């Protein structure tokens, strides 16, 4: 593969460019593209909010006539099918681009290698499938939505130095992390299409689940996993549902009365299956637990590609056990709780994270005084 050091530099720059709109391009992937000639960047593009225009057409438009004879760097195979807009490969060919340095093939069956094939058929030199691990990470949500009919999930768990996520049953809400870690959490929220919690978190903490950063107007869908629809009508989520959207995912057993009361306040309702074991009275309290894969399937059908789960230890343990936590952010305070509380991670979850065949560490560091570890599912 004839790829130079400059190729790597520009391709990594395109990846960084594509990250700018992570969280707002669904149902399309967040792609970055550069048009370069003689070492000069002549055009930049990244997928626009809502998924259109595509990165390639924006980069070509910025470069204009200088696209002729240039190299395009693009982080995902250009589309080859007619959708709401013409194929990007047609725009690349028409602009006179002479070489394309591209990322992974798009798993979407409407593309799936056809984009690169059409570029080669048009006489354009193509170097494809560069840096597959970086591209897989950048486009994981899109990949999983196509191949597994679910979005990717980033699980965030905060723990005290002695591994607790909360105090006792009647304790007030435990503030674990400091300002720097809290601000970084808002950045992570902004890079996802949806923020997801279980109803237990709502009942215990009454969270807002919004992005509160200066200069950011991003409103990810707020998702509550709530088998019986116990979501309180006076919760901050419900009160603000007409301003920032809320989706409650429930089971068939949720009453019509609860459904209508929440809908009247602007909350959307979707129904999905319960876990098979939850259908047995001997192991259920009558409410049952939602089948997490089915709930994620509901989100995928709505076009969601990236979910940030802040659902607490119970939801976190289930996501890890079922192989649905694709990335994990573990925040650890330097302060211990100093007594028994709610464990942030079960022994089984910690063992799974420590198993190199299941998860790998992709980052460590500090946000202020709080340490972080980032894991990635193998």
mmCIF file of C-alpha atoms in Angstrom:
data_model
loop_
_atom_site.group_PDB
_atom_site.id
_atom_site.type_symbol
_atom_site.label_atom_id
_atom_site.label_comp_id
_atom_site.label_asym_id
_atom_site.label_seq_id
_atom_site.Cartn_x
_atom_site.Cartn_y
_atom_site.Cartn_z
ATOM 1 C CA UNK A 1 0.000 0.000 0.000
ATOM 2 C CA UNK A 2 1.575 3.255 -1.158
ATOM 3 C CA UNK A 3 0.888 5.343 1.935
ATOM 4 C CA UNK A 4 3.350 8.004 3.084
ATOM 5 C CA UNK A 5 3.924 9.787 6.357
ATOM 6 C CA UNK A 6 1.977 12.731 4.992
ATOM 7 C CA UNK A 7 -0.888 10.391 4.166
ATOM 8 C CA UNK A 8 -1.020 9.230 7.768
ATOM 9 C CA UNK A 9 -0.887 12.800 9.053
ATOM 10 C CA UNK A 10 -3.725 13.995 6.839
ATOM 11 C CA UNK A 11 -5.795 10.878 7.464
ATOM 12 C CA UNK A 12 -5.522 11.318 11.223
ATOM 13 C CA UNK A 13 -6.512 14.966 10.757
ATOM 14 C CA UNK A 14 -9.620 13.797 8.873
ATOM 15 C CA UNK A 15 -10.481 11.459 11.745
ATOM 16 C CA UNK A 16 -10.182 14.346 14.206
ATOM 17 C CA UNK A 17 -12.337 16.493 11.945
ATOM 18 C CA UNK A 18 -15.055 13.847 11.806
ATOM 19 C CA UNK A 19 -15.254 13.750 15.599
ATOM 20 C CA UNK A 20 -16.531 17.338 15.679
ATOM 21 C CA UNK A 21 -20.106 16.287 15.021
ATOM 22 C CA UNK A 22 -20.209 12.978 16.880
ATOM 23 C CA UNK A 23 -23.600 12.821 18.497
ATOM 24 C CA UNK A 24 -25.539 14.898 15.962
ATOM 25 C CA UNK A 25 -25.189 13.089 12.616
ATOM 26 C CA UNK A 26 -27.447 10.079 13.288
ATOM 27 C CA UNK A 27 -28.565 8.028 11.513
ATOM 28 C CA UNK A 28 -25.458 8.635 9.394
ATOM 29 C CA UNK A 29 -21.851 8.145 10.558
ATOM 30 C CA UNK A 30 -19.712 11.128 11.552
ATOM 31 C CA UNK A 31 -17.206 11.198 8.684
ATOM 32 C CA UNK A 32 -14.285 13.577 8.131
ATOM 33 C CA UNK A 33 -12.806 14.495 4.739
ATOM 34 C CA UNK A 34 -9.925 16.624 3.476
ATOM 35 C CA UNK A 35 -8.958 17.723 -0.048
ATOM 36 C CA UNK A 36 -5.172 18.143 -0.249
ATOM 37 C CA UNK A 37 -2.784 19.129 -3.046
ATOM 38 C CA UNK A 38 0.974 19.714 -2.795
ATOM 39 C CA UNK A 39 0.806 19.394 0.987
ATOM 40 C CA UNK A 40 -1.841 22.107 1.328
ATOM 41 C CA UNK A 41 -5.323 21.506 2.713
ATOM 42 C CA UNK A 42 -7.729 23.092 0.216
ATOM 43 C CA UNK A 43 -11.034 21.790 1.548
ATOM 44 C CA UNK A 44 -12.393 20.423 4.805
ATOM 45 C CA UNK A 45 -15.677 18.689 5.488
ATOM 46 C CA UNK A 46 -17.393 16.750 8.239
ATOM 47 C CA UNK A 47 -20.860 15.247 8.248
ATOM 48 C CA UNK A 48 -23.444 17.920 9.012
ATOM 49 C CA UNK A 49 -26.068 17.679 11.776
ATOM 50 C CA UNK A 50 -28.800 15.249 10.780
ATOM 51 C CA UNK A 51 -26.363 13.399 8.516
ATOM 52 C CA UNK A 52 -26.383 15.679 5.467
ATOM 53 C CA UNK A 53 -24.560 17.151 3.626
ATOM 54 C CA UNK A 54 -21.899 14.447 3.694
ATOM 55 C CA UNK A 55 -18.300 15.244 4.542
ATOM 56 C CA UNK A 56 -17.011 14.599 1.020
ATOM 57 C CA UNK A 57 -19.340 17.043 -0.701
ATOM 58 C CA UNK A 58 -18.594 19.755 1.851
ATOM 59 C CA UNK A 59 -14.830 19.323 1.409
ATOM 60 C CA UNK A 60 -15.145 19.399 -2.387
ATOM 61 C CA UNK A 61 -17.323 22.515 -2.262
ATOM 62 C CA UNK A 62 -14.757 24.316 -0.132
ATOM 63 C CA UNK A 63 -11.879 23.321 -2.418
ATOM 64 C CA UNK A 64 -13.834 24.203 -5.572
ATOM 65 C CA UNK A 65 -11.814 24.012 -8.798
ATOM 66 C CA UNK A 66 -8.689 23.150 -6.798
ATOM 67 C CA UNK A 67 -10.144 19.665 -6.264
ATOM 68 C CA UNK A 68 -8.940 18.723 -9.742
ATOM 69 C CA UNK A 69 -5.832 16.561 -9.438
ATOM 70 C CA UNK A 70 -5.994 16.586 -5.632
ATOM 71 C CA UNK A 71 -6.013 13.791 -3.068
ATOM 72 C CA UNK A 72 -9.054 13.246 -0.885
ATOM 73 C CA UNK A 73 -8.698 11.770 2.592
ATOM 74 C CA UNK A 74 -11.953 10.317 3.898
ATOM 75 C CA UNK A 75 -12.514 8.207 7.023
ATOM 76 C CA UNK A 76 -15.223 5.899 5.619
ATOM 77 C CA UNK A 77 -15.901 4.555 2.155
ATOM 78 C CA UNK A 78 -17.803 7.162 0.093
ATOM 79 C CA UNK A 79 -21.428 6.244 -0.553
ATOM 80 C CA UNK A 80 -22.312 4.739 -3.912
ATOM 81 C CA UNK A 81 -26.106 4.718 -3.745
ATOM 82 C CA UNK A 82 -28.816 7.263 -4.455
ATOM 83 C CA UNK A 83 -30.589 8.265 -1.252
ATOM 84 C CA UNK A 84 -31.818 11.715 -0.308
ATOM 85 C CA UNK A 85 -28.693 13.020 -2.043
ATOM 86 C CA UNK A 86 -26.666 11.758 -5.019
ATOM 87 C CA UNK A 87 -23.747 9.386 -4.345
ATOM 88 C CA UNK A 88 -20.550 10.980 -3.048
ATOM 89 C CA UNK A 89 -18.537 8.915 -5.530
ATOM 90 C CA UNK A 90 -20.192 10.840 -8.368
ATOM 91 C CA UNK A 91 -19.193 14.156 -6.804
ATOM 92 C CA UNK A 92 -15.600 12.957 -6.310
ATOM 93 C CA UNK A 93 -15.319 11.803 -9.923
ATOM 94 C CA UNK A 94 -16.921 14.977 -11.280
ATOM 95 C CA UNK A 95 -14.534 17.156 -9.258
ATOM 96 C CA UNK A 96 -11.511 15.549 -10.916
ATOM 97 C CA UNK A 97 -9.934 14.149 -7.751
ATOM 98 C CA UNK A 98 -7.012 11.956 -8.795
ATOM 99 C CA UNK A 99 -6.459 9.908 -5.622
ATOM 100 C CA UNK A 100 -8.520 8.828 -2.630
ATOM 101 C CA UNK A 101 -6.976 7.699 0.647
ATOM 102 C CA UNK A 102 -9.843 6.129 2.560
ATOM 103 C CA UNK A 103 -10.790 4.354 5.727
ATOM 104 C CA UNK A 104 -12.715 1.151 6.216
ATOM 105 C CA UNK A 105 -15.304 -0.176 3.798
ATOM 106 C CA UNK A 106 -18.825 0.796 4.787
ATOM 107 C CA UNK A 107 -20.719 -2.276 6.080
ATOM 108 C CA UNK A 108 -23.983 -0.830 4.752
ATOM 109 C CA UNK A 109 -24.977 -3.301 1.999
ATOM 110 C CA UNK A 110 -25.867 -0.357 -0.253
ATOM 111 C CA UNK A 111 -22.151 0.525 -0.261
ATOM 112 C CA UNK A 112 -20.024 -2.429 0.963
ATOM 113 C CA UNK A 113 -17.046 -1.944 -1.350
ATOM 114 C CA UNK A 114 -19.002 -0.521 -4.284
ATOM 115 C CA UNK A 115 -17.882 3.026 -3.519
ATOM 116 C CA UNK A 116 -14.198 2.204 -3.836
ATOM 117 C CA UNK A 117 -14.871 -0.007 -6.856
ATOM 118 C CA UNK A 118 -16.616 2.814 -8.720
ATOM 119 C CA UNK A 119 -13.780 5.221 -7.936
ATOM 120 C CA UNK A 120 -11.240 2.758 -9.320
ATOM 121 C CA UNK A 121 -13.407 2.166 -12.395
ATOM 122 C CA UNK A 122 -13.303 5.938 -12.990
ATOM 123 C CA UNK A 123 -9.495 5.843 -13.040
ATOM 124 C CA UNK A 124 -8.974 7.256 -9.539
ATOM 125 C CA UNK A 125 -6.118 5.755 -7.507
ATOM 126 C CA UNK A 126 -7.552 4.345 -4.282
ATOM 127 C CA UNK A 127 -5.752 3.369 -1.071
ATOM 128 C CA UNK A 128 -8.469 1.897 1.151
ATOM 129 C CA UNK A 129 -8.961 0.418 4.602
ATOM 130 C CA UNK A 130 -6.317 2.504 6.319
ATOM 131 C CA UNK A 131 -5.918 2.263 10.102
ATOM 132 C CA UNK A 132 -8.769 -0.208 10.594
ATOM 133 C CA UNK A 133 -8.741 -0.049 14.404
ATOM 134 C CA UNK A 134 -8.938 3.744 14.468
ATOM 135 C CA UNK A 135 -11.716 3.733 11.887
ATOM 136 C CA UNK A 136 -13.628 0.986 13.663
ATOM 137 C CA UNK A 137 -13.519 3.033 16.856
ATOM 138 C CA UNK A 138 -14.571 6.224 15.075
ATOM 139 C CA UNK A 139 -17.510 4.562 13.328
ATOM 140 C CA UNK A 140 -18.416 1.860 15.850
ATOM 141 C CA UNK A 141 -21.983 3.121 16.280
ATOM 142 C CA UNK A 142 -22.670 3.022 12.552
ATOM 143 C CA UNK A 143 -21.067 -0.409 12.234
ATOM 144 C CA UNK A 144 -23.125 -1.932 15.060
ATOM 145 C CA UNK A 145 -26.367 -0.389 13.859
ATOM 146 C CA UNK A 146 -25.842 -2.029 10.468
ATOM 147 C CA UNK A 147 -24.402 -5.368 11.598
ATOM 148 C CA UNK A 148 -26.149 -5.991 14.947
ATOM 149 C CA UNK A 149 -29.187 -3.693 14.693
ATOM 150 C CA UNK A 150 -28.211 -1.827 17.851
ATOM 151 C CA UNK A 151 -26.277 1.344 18.693
ATOM 152 C CA UNK A 152 -22.888 1.319 20.356
ATOM 153 C CA UNK A 153 -22.958 1.882 24.112
ATOM 154 C CA UNK A 154 -20.481 3.840 26.188
ATOM 155 C CA UNK A 155 -20.939 2.949 29.848
ATOM 156 C CA UNK A 156 -19.909 5.515 32.465
ATOM 157 C CA UNK A 157 -19.473 4.484 36.084
ATOM 158 C CA UNK A 158 -18.206 6.723 38.917
ATOM 159 C CA UNK A 159 -16.848 5.182 42.101
ATOM 160 C CA UNK A 160 -15.290 6.264 45.361
ATOM 161 C CA UNK A 161 -11.750 5.168 46.194
ATOM 162 C CA UNK A 162 -13.211 2.123 47.958
ATOM 163 C CA UNK A 163 -15.430 1.165 45.018
ATOM 164 C CA UNK A 164 -18.833 2.540 46.042
ATOM 165 C CA UNK A 165 -21.311 4.252 43.704
ATOM 166 C CA UNK A 166 -23.766 5.451 46.352
ATOM 167 C CA UNK A 167 -24.358 5.481 50.080
ATOM 168 C CA UNK A 168 -27.060 3.622 51.941
ATOM 169 C CA UNK A 169 -30.717 3.401 50.999
ATOM 170 C CA UNK A 170 -31.733 6.556 52.864
ATOM 171 C CA UNK A 171 -28.558 8.578 52.289
ATOM 172 C CA UNK A 172 -28.626 11.739 50.229
ATOM 173 C CA UNK A 173 -27.217 11.640 46.711
ATOM 174 C CA UNK A 174 -23.470 11.021 46.776
ATOM 175 C CA UNK A 175 -21.342 13.540 44.845
ATOM 176 C CA UNK A 176 -18.394 11.379 43.820
ATOM 177 C CA UNK A 177 -16.414 13.266 41.178
ATOM 178 C CA UNK A 178 -15.139 16.830 41.036
ATOM 179 C CA UNK A 179 -15.675 19.701 38.607
ATOM 180 C CA UNK A 180 -13.167 18.614 35.940
ATOM 181 C CA UNK A 181 -14.567 15.072 35.709
ATOM 182 C CA UNK A 182 -18.133 16.381 35.698
ATOM 183 C CA UNK A 183 -17.356 18.753 32.827
ATOM 184 C CA UNK A 184 -15.720 15.920 30.881
ATOM 185 C CA UNK A 185 -18.844 13.839 31.423
ATOM 186 C CA UNK A 186 -20.828 16.593 29.690
ATOM 187 C CA UNK A 187 -18.396 16.401 26.753
ATOM 188 C CA UNK A 188 -19.021 12.655 26.503
ATOM 189 C CA UNK A 189 -22.781 13.263 26.622
ATOM 190 C CA UNK A 190 -22.471 15.745 23.755
ATOM 191 C CA UNK A 191 -20.713 13.112 21.612
ATOM 192 C CA UNK A 192 -23.640 10.658 21.815
ATOM 193 C CA UNK A 193 -27.104 10.641 20.294
ATOM 194 C CA UNK A 194 -28.792 9.498 23.498
ATOM 195 C CA UNK A 195 -28.202 9.348 27.257
ATOM 196 C CA UNK A 196 -29.664 6.262 28.937
ATOM 197 C CA UNK A 197 -30.477 5.387 32.561
ATOM 198 C CA UNK A 198 -32.648 2.923 34.409
ATOM 199 C CA UNK A 199 -35.709 4.192 36.249
ATOM 200 C CA UNK A 200 -33.979 3.433 39.565
ATOM 201 C CA UNK A 201 -31.497 6.218 38.840
ATOM 202 C CA UNK A 202 -34.376 8.613 38.177
ATOM 203 C CA UNK A 203 -36.163 7.630 41.383
ATOM 204 C CA UNK A 204 -32.980 7.959 43.426
ATOM 205 C CA UNK A 205 -31.279 11.001 41.905
ATOM 206 C CA UNK A 206 -33.861 12.895 39.780
ATOM 207 C CA UNK A 207 -31.185 13.705 37.149
ATOM 208 C CA UNK A 208 -31.459 16.216 34.317
ATOM 209 C CA UNK A 209 -29.372 14.191 31.829
ATOM 210 C CA UNK A 210 -28.589 17.227 29.702
ATOM 211 C CA UNK A 211 -25.453 18.737 28.152
ATOM 212 C CA UNK A 212 -24.586 21.829 30.152
ATOM 213 C CA UNK A 213 -21.484 23.311 28.548
ATOM 214 C CA UNK A 214 -20.956 26.956 27.515
ATOM 215 C CA UNK A 215 -21.514 27.387 23.789
ATOM 216 C CA UNK A 216 -23.022 23.921 23.305
ATOM 217 C CA UNK A 217 -26.613 23.578 22.170
ATOM 218 C CA UNK A 218 -26.839 19.814 22.014
ATOM 219 C CA UNK A 219 -29.849 17.909 23.248
ATOM 220 C CA UNK A 220 -29.323 14.161 23.145
ATOM 221 C CA UNK A 221 -32.426 12.039 23.514
ATOM 222 C CA UNK A 222 -32.908 11.136 27.197
ATOM 223 C CA UNK A 223 -33.828 7.474 27.531
ATOM 224 C CA UNK A 224 -35.269 5.789 30.621
ATOM 225 C CA UNK A 225 -35.486 1.997 30.886
ATOM 226 C CA UNK A 226 -38.721 1.636 32.847
ATOM 227 C CA UNK A 227 -40.595 -1.675 32.625
ATOM 228 C CA UNK A 228 -43.689 -0.509 34.563
ATOM 229 C CA UNK A 229 -43.496 3.208 33.709
ATOM 230 C CA UNK A 230 -42.771 4.308 37.256
ATOM 231 C CA UNK A 231 -41.241 7.540 35.939
ATOM 232 C CA UNK A 232 -42.555 10.272 38.289
ATOM 233 C CA UNK A 233 -44.655 12.945 36.639
ATOM 234 C CA UNK A 234 -42.901 15.583 38.758
ATOM 235 C CA UNK A 235 -39.377 14.406 37.911
ATOM 236 C CA UNK A 236 -37.140 16.911 36.187
ATOM 237 C CA UNK A 237 -37.043 14.675 33.121
ATOM 238 C CA UNK A 238 -40.808 14.754 32.687
ATOM 239 C CA UNK A 239 -41.168 18.440 33.539
ATOM 240 C CA UNK A 240 -38.607 19.318 30.849
ATOM 241 C CA UNK A 241 -39.699 16.753 28.250
ATOM 242 C CA UNK A 242 -41.101 19.329 25.820
ATOM 243 C CA UNK A 243 -37.798 21.215 25.803
ATOM 244 C CA UNK A 244 -35.380 18.269 25.707
ATOM 245 C CA UNK A 245 -36.874 14.993 24.426
ATOM 246 C CA UNK A 246 -37.466 12.025 26.729
ATOM 247 C CA UNK A 247 -38.160 8.441 25.665
ATOM 248 C CA UNK A 248 -39.402 5.876 28.179
ATOM 249 C CA UNK A 249 -38.979 2.245 27.116
ATOM 250 C CA UNK A 250 -41.391 -0.037 28.941
ATOM 251 C CA UNK A 251 -42.803 -3.557 28.901
ATOM 252 C CA UNK A 252 -46.227 -4.714 27.714
ATOM 253 C CA UNK A 253 -47.466 -4.655 31.311
ATOM 254 C CA UNK A 254 -47.257 -0.874 31.693
ATOM 255 C CA UNK A 255 -50.792 0.446 32.114
ATOM 256 C CA UNK A 256 -52.563 2.614 29.586
ATOM 257 C CA UNK A 257 -53.176 5.159 32.342
ATOM 258 C CA UNK A 258 -49.439 5.617 32.938
ATOM 259 C CA UNK A 259 -48.711 5.743 29.226
ATOM 260 C CA UNK A 260 -51.275 8.480 28.613
ATOM 261 C CA UNK A 261 -50.206 10.518 31.648
ATOM 262 C CA UNK A 262 -46.609 10.606 30.416
ATOM 263 C CA UNK A 263 -47.540 11.247 26.795
ATOM 264 C CA UNK A 264 -49.699 14.181 27.907
ATOM 265 C CA UNK A 265 -46.524 15.741 29.323
ATOM 266 C CA UNK A 266 -44.467 15.223 26.166
ATOM 267 C CA UNK A 267 -42.742 11.924 26.990
ATOM 268 C CA UNK A 268 -42.470 9.442 24.124
ATOM 269 C CA UNK A 269 -43.259 5.802 24.919
ATOM 270 C CA UNK A 270 -41.870 2.679 23.240
ATOM 271 C CA UNK A 271 -42.519 -0.928 24.240
ATOM 272 C CA UNK A 272 -40.048 -3.792 24.113
ATOM 273 C CA UNK A 273 -39.683 -7.330 25.411
ATOM 274 C CA UNK A 274 -38.735 -8.347 28.924
ATOM 275 C CA UNK A 275 -35.853 -10.635 29.774
ATOM 276 C CA UNK A 276 -37.050 -14.245 29.396
ATOM 277 C CA UNK A 277 -36.363 -15.062 33.065
ATOM 278 C CA UNK A 278 -38.382 -12.042 34.157
ATOM 279 C CA UNK A 279 -41.508 -13.664 32.765
ATOM 280 C CA UNK A 280 -41.389 -16.297 35.503
ATOM 281 C CA UNK A 281 -43.195 -15.181 38.675
ATOM 282 C CA UNK A 282 -40.724 -17.039 40.875
ATOM 283 C CA UNK A 283 -37.856 -14.762 39.818
ATOM 284 C CA UNK A 284 -39.688 -11.496 39.238
ATOM 285 C CA UNK A 285 -41.398 -8.906 41.381
ATOM 286 C CA UNK A 286 -44.147 -8.631 38.789
ATOM 287 C CA UNK A 287 -42.502 -5.731 36.970
ATOM 288 C CA UNK A 288 -39.882 -7.699 35.124
ATOM 289 C CA UNK A 289 -36.708 -6.344 33.592
ATOM 290 C CA UNK A 290 -36.401 -5.080 30.074
ATOM 291 C CA UNK A 291 -34.387 -7.093 27.600
ATOM 292 C CA UNK A 292 -31.459 -4.727 27.062
ATOM 293 C CA UNK A 293 -30.696 -5.916 23.547
ATOM 294 C CA UNK A 294 -34.349 -5.432 22.605
ATOM 295 C CA UNK A 295 -34.328 -1.936 24.136
ATOM 296 C CA UNK A 296 -31.202 -1.036 22.171
ATOM 297 C CA UNK A 297 -32.920 -2.400 19.059
ATOM 298 C CA UNK A 298 -35.730 0.105 19.659
ATOM 299 C CA UNK A 299 -33.147 2.893 19.649
ATOM 300 C CA UNK A 300 -31.429 1.586 16.512
ATOM 301 C CA UNK A 301 -34.724 1.591 14.630
ATOM 302 C CA UNK A 302 -35.091 5.260 15.546
ATOM 303 C CA UNK A 303 -31.704 5.941 13.899
ATOM 304 C CA UNK A 304 -29.702 6.172 17.133
ATOM 305 C CA UNK A 305 -26.081 5.061 16.694
ATOM 306 C CA UNK A 306 -24.379 6.140 19.946
ATOM 307 C CA UNK A 307 -25.704 5.783 23.506
ATOM 308 C CA UNK A 308 -24.086 7.080 26.703
ATOM 309 C CA UNK A 309 -25.284 4.969 29.612
ATOM 310 C CA UNK A 310 -25.249 6.515 33.085
ATOM 311 C CA UNK A 311 -27.716 3.977 34.413
ATOM 312 C CA UNK A 312 -25.889 2.974 37.567
ATOM 313 C CA UNK A 313 -24.477 -0.344 38.825
ATOM 314 C CA UNK A 314 -27.429 -2.574 37.934
ATOM 315 C CA UNK A 315 -27.722 -1.464 34.314
ATOM 316 C CA UNK A 316 -23.923 -1.338 34.051
ATOM 317 C CA UNK A 317 -23.535 -4.908 35.275
ATOM 318 C CA UNK A 318 -26.117 -6.124 32.771
ATOM 319 C CA UNK A 319 -24.467 -4.280 29.874
ATOM 320 C CA UNK A 320 -21.056 -5.741 30.735
ATOM 321 C CA UNK A 321 -22.389 -9.269 31.298
ATOM 322 C CA UNK A 322 -24.237 -9.276 27.972
ATOM 323 C CA UNK A 323 -21.337 -7.832 25.963
ATOM 324 C CA UNK A 324 -23.265 -4.647 25.213
ATOM 325 C CA UNK A 325 -20.903 -2.150 26.854
ATOM 326 C CA UNK A 326 -18.673 -1.393 23.867
ATOM 327 C CA UNK A 327 -16.644 1.257 25.654
ATOM 328 C CA UNK A 328 -16.478 2.095 29.336
ATOM 329 C CA UNK A 329 -15.388 5.159 31.247
ATOM 330 C CA UNK A 330 -14.583 4.389 34.891
ATOM 331 C CA UNK A 331 -14.103 7.491 37.043
ATOM 332 C CA UNK A 332 -12.515 7.051 40.474
ATOM 333 C CA UNK A 333 -12.491 9.662 43.211
ATOM 334 C CA UNK A 334 -9.514 9.853 45.584
ATOM 335 C CA UNK A 335 -11.966 9.983 48.490
ATOM 336 C CA UNK A 336 -13.355 6.766 50.019
ATOM 337 C CA UNK A 337 -16.905 6.425 51.272
ATOM 338 C CA UNK A 338 -15.560 4.700 54.354
ATOM 339 C CA UNK A 339 -18.556 2.425 54.901
ATOM 340 C CA UNK A 340 -20.759 -0.001 53.067
ATOM 341 C CA UNK A 341 -22.855 1.448 50.282
ATOM 342 C CA UNK A 342 -23.799 0.418 46.759
ATOM 343 C CA UNK A 343 -20.930 -1.207 44.914
ATOM 344 C CA UNK A 344 -20.099 0.545 41.655
ATOM 345 C CA UNK A 345 -19.125 -2.716 39.968
ATOM 346 C CA UNK A 346 -19.956 -6.258 40.955
ATOM 347 C CA UNK A 347 -17.095 -8.747 41.353
ATOM 348 C CA UNK A 348 -18.260 -10.388 38.115
ATOM 349 C CA UNK A 349 -18.114 -7.073 36.250
ATOM 350 C CA UNK A 350 -14.631 -6.297 37.550
ATOM 351 C CA UNK A 351 -13.466 -9.755 36.514
ATOM 352 C CA UNK A 352 -14.858 -9.272 32.998
ATOM 353 C CA UNK A 353 -13.142 -5.892 32.636
ATOM 354 C CA UNK A 354 -9.864 -7.416 33.802
ATOM 355 C CA UNK A 355 -10.141 -10.276 31.291
ATOM 356 C CA UNK A 356 -7.969 -9.281 28.334
ATOM 357 C CA UNK A 357 -10.026 -11.502 26.051
ATOM 358 C CA UNK A 358 -13.120 -9.417 26.862
ATOM 359 C CA UNK A 359 -11.856 -5.849 27.369
ATOM 360 C CA UNK A 360 -8.706 -3.837 26.806
ATOM 361 C CA UNK A 361 -7.584 -0.561 28.397
ATOM 362 C CA UNK A 362 -7.375 2.235 25.828
ATOM 363 C CA UNK A 363 -6.635 5.145 28.130
ATOM 364 C CA UNK A 364 -5.705 6.190 31.645
ATOM 365 C CA UNK A 365 -5.237 9.584 33.241
ATOM 366 C CA UNK A 366 -6.781 12.245 35.419
ATOM 367 C CA UNK A 367 -9.619 14.729 35.150
ATOM 368 C CA UNK A 368 -8.590 17.073 37.918
ATOM 369 C CA UNK A 369 -8.142 15.011 41.083
ATOM 370 C CA UNK A 370 -10.241 12.103 39.772
ATOM 371 C CA UNK A 371 -8.577 9.310 37.836
ATOM 372 C CA UNK A 372 -10.116 7.648 34.797
ATOM 373 C CA UNK A 373 -9.697 4.383 32.957
ATOM 374 C CA UNK A 374 -11.193 3.779 29.534
ATOM 375 C CA UNK A 375 -11.961 0.245 28.421
ATOM 376 C CA UNK A 376 -12.896 -1.093 24.995
ATOM 377 C CA UNK A 377 -14.715 -4.338 24.305
ATOM 378 C CA UNK A 378 -12.631 -6.751 22.254
#
